[in-house]
Amino acid sequence: LRIFCFIAKIESGQIQFTMTDYDLNFELESIHRFFSEQLLLDSKKENLKLVFSPDNDYKELIVKVDPYRLKQIIINLLSNAIKFTDSGSVEFGFRVKNQIIEFFVKDTGIGIAPEFHSSLFQRFGKVNQGDQRLYSGTGLGLVISKNLVEMHGGKIWFESIPNLGTQFYFTIPLIEGEPIKKEKVEVLRKISFDNRTVLVC
């Protein structure tokens, strides 16, 4: 029910964006760490590699976006890619092209047959592959992602070949922000455990 209410708010223009400075590399690395840990816990995905590929020309890129909404888009796409890729790789990252940031999520999974391409971003649009798995649980995750991308002033599209994989792309305008002040972390004094017995509980 909550997801339906969220879509209704998007379509009625009630969702407000909070634009703020966002350390793109740092935040995407955090997402990479989170999903990498999830893969380690999932024994079924032991043959799947998750790769983060940032734009090497931008070691630090501070942009103005709605951080929560941008993460929502990326997490939606990554979750789908991982769910439908049993082995091989899932790669995500971004490239800066003129005044546009182009994000991508590429997988080597089950792919999407051409007859389903036109309905993928529609409500309840599901892709039934030969193994009976559905590409999206409710058909709403990609609808939400599309709307959030467009609210950012961008567009989303994909390319796919059955049994070879899928590549999702989306863009947002590049609006550079101010450098983010990072809190200083105090370095703790080195503690030696030589000649000591340690009990770990």
Short mmCIF file of C-alpha atoms in Angstrom, two decimals:
data_model
loop_
_atom_site.label_atom_id
_atom_site.label_comp_id
_atom_site.label_asym_id
_atom_site.label_seq_id
_atom_site.Cartn_x
_atom_site.Cartn_y
_atom_site.Cartn_z
CA LEU A 1 0.00 0.00 0.00
CA ARG A 2 2.83 2.39 0.85
CA ILE A 3 4.42 1.95 -2.56
CA PHE A 4 1.11 2.78 -4.28
CA CYS A 5 0.77 5.91 -2.16
CA PHE A 6 4.32 6.89 -3.07
CA ILE A 7 3.62 6.57 -6.80
CA ALA A 8 0.40 8.54 -6.38
CA LYS A 9 2.36 11.33 -4.69
CA ILE A 10 4.93 11.34 -7.50
CA GLU A 11 2.26 11.54 -10.18
CA SER A 12 0.40 14.31 -8.36
CA GLY A 13 3.57 16.34 -7.85
CA GLN A 14 3.51 16.02 -4.05
CA ILE A 15 7.03 14.59 -3.75
CA GLN A 16 9.45 17.38 -2.95
CA PHE A 17 13.13 17.13 -3.73
CA THR A 18 15.69 18.28 -1.19
CA MET A 19 18.71 19.27 -3.24
CA THR A 20 21.95 19.18 -1.31
CA ASP A 21 25.67 18.61 -1.81
CA TYR A 22 26.50 14.94 -2.35
CA ASP A 23 29.91 13.27 -2.48
CA LEU A 24 29.15 10.96 -5.39
CA ASN A 25 32.17 8.63 -5.20
CA PHE A 26 31.98 8.28 -1.42
CA GLU A 27 28.26 7.47 -1.40
CA LEU A 28 28.43 5.01 -4.30
CA GLU A 29 31.36 3.26 -2.62
CA SER A 30 29.15 2.88 0.46
CA ILE A 31 26.45 1.27 -1.68
CA HIS A 32 29.09 -1.03 -3.18
CA ARG A 33 30.26 -2.11 0.27
CA PHE A 34 26.71 -2.80 1.42
CA PHE A 35 25.79 -4.98 -1.54
CA SER A 36 29.18 -6.74 -1.47
CA GLU A 37 28.49 -7.76 2.12
CA GLN A 38 25.04 -9.02 1.14
CA LEU A 39 26.58 -11.17 -1.60
CA LEU A 40 28.99 -12.68 0.91
CA LEU A 41 26.03 -13.73 3.03
CA ASP A 42 24.20 -15.23 0.06
CA SER A 43 25.82 -18.56 -0.76
CA LYS A 44 23.80 -18.74 -4.00
CA LYS A 45 25.69 -15.71 -5.30
CA GLU A 46 29.23 -16.92 -4.61
CA ASN A 47 30.00 -16.89 -8.35
CA LEU A 48 28.79 -13.31 -8.78
CA LYS A 49 31.20 -10.37 -8.74
CA LEU A 50 30.04 -6.82 -7.95
CA VAL A 51 32.13 -4.07 -9.54
CA PHE A 52 32.02 -0.32 -8.90
CA SER A 53 33.35 1.72 -11.85
CA PRO A 54 33.50 5.47 -11.19
CA ASP A 55 34.68 8.02 -13.72
CA ASN A 56 38.46 8.01 -13.23
CA ASP A 57 38.67 11.64 -14.32
CA TYR A 58 36.68 12.64 -11.24
CA LYS A 59 38.32 11.29 -8.09
CA GLU A 60 36.06 13.54 -6.03
CA LEU A 61 32.81 14.85 -7.44
CA ILE A 62 30.45 16.90 -5.30
CA VAL A 63 27.07 17.32 -6.97
CA LYS A 64 23.72 18.82 -6.00
CA VAL A 65 21.03 16.12 -5.98
CA ASP A 66 18.38 14.71 -3.70
CA PRO A 67 20.62 12.10 -2.01
CA TYR A 68 17.80 9.86 -0.83
CA ARG A 69 16.08 9.75 -4.22
CA LEU A 70 19.30 9.14 -6.14
CA LYS A 71 20.21 6.25 -3.85
CA GLN A 72 16.70 4.89 -4.27
CA ILE A 73 17.15 4.72 -8.06
CA ILE A 74 20.56 3.05 -7.88
CA ILE A 75 19.50 0.56 -5.22
CA ASN A 76 16.39 -0.39 -7.22
CA LEU A 77 18.46 -1.08 -10.33
CA LEU A 78 21.21 -2.90 -8.45
CA SER A 79 18.73 -5.07 -6.56
CA ASN A 80 17.12 -6.18 -9.81
CA ALA A 81 20.48 -6.85 -11.46
CA ILE A 82 21.72 -8.97 -8.56
CA LYS A 83 18.42 -10.80 -8.21
CA PHE A 84 18.47 -11.97 -11.81
CA THR A 85 22.18 -12.69 -12.21
CA ASP A 86 23.38 -15.99 -10.75
CA SER A 87 26.95 -15.85 -12.02
CA GLY A 88 29.29 -13.51 -13.83
CA SER A 89 29.19 -9.86 -12.82
CA VAL A 90 27.12 -6.84 -11.97
CA GLU A 91 28.86 -3.55 -12.67
CA PHE A 92 27.65 -0.08 -11.77
CA GLY A 93 29.13 3.39 -11.92
CA PHE A 94 28.95 6.68 -13.76
CA ARG A 95 30.57 8.76 -16.47
CA VAL A 96 30.54 12.55 -16.81
CA LYS A 97 29.64 13.69 -20.32
CA ASN A 98 29.62 17.46 -20.81
CA GLN A 99 27.07 18.72 -18.27
CA ILE A 100 25.42 15.33 -17.78
CA ILE A 101 26.17 12.47 -15.39
CA GLU A 102 25.35 9.12 -16.98
CA PHE A 103 24.90 6.27 -14.50
CA PHE A 104 24.84 2.61 -15.48
CA VAL A 105 24.06 -0.80 -14.02
CA LYS A 106 25.19 -3.72 -16.19
CA ASP A 107 24.69 -7.41 -15.51
CA THR A 108 25.35 -10.78 -17.14
CA GLY A 109 22.01 -12.18 -16.06
CA ILE A 110 18.91 -13.60 -17.70
CA GLY A 111 18.27 -10.59 -19.93
CA ILE A 112 14.93 -9.33 -21.21
CA ALA A 113 13.23 -10.63 -24.34
CA PRO A 114 12.37 -7.94 -26.95
CA GLU A 115 8.61 -8.46 -26.58
CA PHE A 116 8.78 -7.18 -23.00
CA HIS A 117 10.84 -4.05 -23.67
CA SER A 118 7.92 -1.69 -24.27
CA SER A 119 6.13 -2.58 -21.03
CA LEU A 120 9.07 -2.67 -18.62
CA PHE A 121 8.50 0.84 -17.24
CA GLN A 122 4.73 0.43 -16.98
CA ARG A 123 2.84 -0.39 -13.79
CA PHE A 124 2.73 -4.10 -13.06
CA GLY A 125 4.97 -4.74 -16.06
CA LYS A 126 6.53 -8.13 -15.37
CA VAL A 127 8.88 -10.18 -17.45
CA ASN A 128 8.28 -13.91 -17.30
CA GLN A 129 11.42 -15.70 -18.45
CA GLY A 130 11.76 -19.38 -19.19
CA ASP A 131 12.64 -20.19 -15.59
CA GLN A 132 9.39 -18.52 -14.42
CA ARG A 133 11.19 -15.73 -12.58
CA LEU A 134 9.63 -12.28 -12.82
CA TYR A 135 11.91 -9.38 -13.59
CA SER A 136 10.20 -7.12 -11.06
CA GLY A 137 8.21 -8.25 -8.04
CA THR A 138 5.33 -5.78 -8.31
CA GLY A 139 6.23 -4.09 -11.55
CA LEU A 140 6.58 -0.81 -9.64
CA GLY A 141 10.28 -0.51 -8.81
CA LEU A 142 11.23 0.53 -12.33
CA VAL A 143 8.20 2.83 -12.57
CA ILE A 144 9.36 4.65 -9.43
CA SER A 145 12.93 4.82 -10.72
CA LYS A 146 11.79 6.29 -14.03
CA ASN A 147 9.71 8.95 -12.29
CA LEU A 148 12.53 9.89 -9.91
CA VAL A 149 15.01 10.17 -12.77
CA GLU A 150 12.66 12.43 -14.70
CA MET A 151 12.07 14.57 -11.61
CA HIS A 152 15.84 15.08 -11.53
CA GLY A 153 15.62 16.30 -15.13
CA GLY A 154 17.10 13.16 -16.66
CA LYS A 155 16.04 10.09 -18.60
CA ILE A 156 16.36 6.32 -18.20
CA TRP A 157 16.67 3.52 -20.77
CA PHE A 158 18.05 0.02 -21.14
CA GLU A 159 19.56 -2.47 -23.56
CA SER A 160 19.21 -6.21 -23.17
CA ILE A 161 19.82 -9.55 -24.86
CA PRO A 162 18.14 -12.70 -23.46
CA ASN A 163 20.55 -14.93 -21.53
CA LEU A 164 23.43 -12.47 -22.03
CA GLY A 165 22.50 -9.62 -19.74
CA THR A 166 20.98 -6.18 -19.36
CA GLN A 167 22.39 -2.66 -19.15
CA PHE A 168 20.36 0.11 -17.54
CA TYR A 169 21.39 3.74 -18.00
CA PHE A 170 20.04 6.96 -16.57
CA THR A 171 21.17 10.57 -16.62
CA ILE A 172 20.89 13.61 -14.38
CA PRO A 173 22.18 17.14 -15.01
CA LEU A 174 25.62 17.85 -13.59
CA ILE A 175 25.22 20.58 -10.98
CA GLU A 176 28.45 20.88 -9.02
CA GLY A 177 28.23 21.56 -5.30
CA GLU A 178 30.53 22.96 -2.66
CA PRO A 179 33.32 20.86 -1.10
CA ILE A 180 32.03 18.93 1.88
CA LYS A 181 33.87 19.49 5.14
CA LYS A 182 34.87 16.13 6.54
CA GLU A 183 35.08 15.72 10.29
CA LYS A 184 38.54 15.14 11.67
CA VAL A 185 39.01 11.66 13.11
CA GLU A 186 41.27 11.43 16.13
CA VAL A 187 43.97 8.82 15.79
CA LEU A 188 43.92 6.52 18.80
CA ARG A 189 47.20 5.73 20.45
CA LYS A 190 48.64 2.39 19.49
CA ILE A 191 47.83 -0.31 22.01
CA SER A 192 50.14 -3.26 22.36
CA PHE A 193 48.80 -6.69 23.29
CA ASP A 194 52.23 -8.24 23.66
CA ASN A 195 52.49 -10.60 26.65
CA ARG A 196 48.77 -10.19 27.36
CA THR A 197 45.89 -12.64 27.28
CA VAL A 198 42.81 -11.40 25.44
CA LEU A 199 39.31 -12.80 25.90
CA VAL A 200 36.97 -12.07 23.00
CA CYS A 201 33.28 -12.50 23.87
#
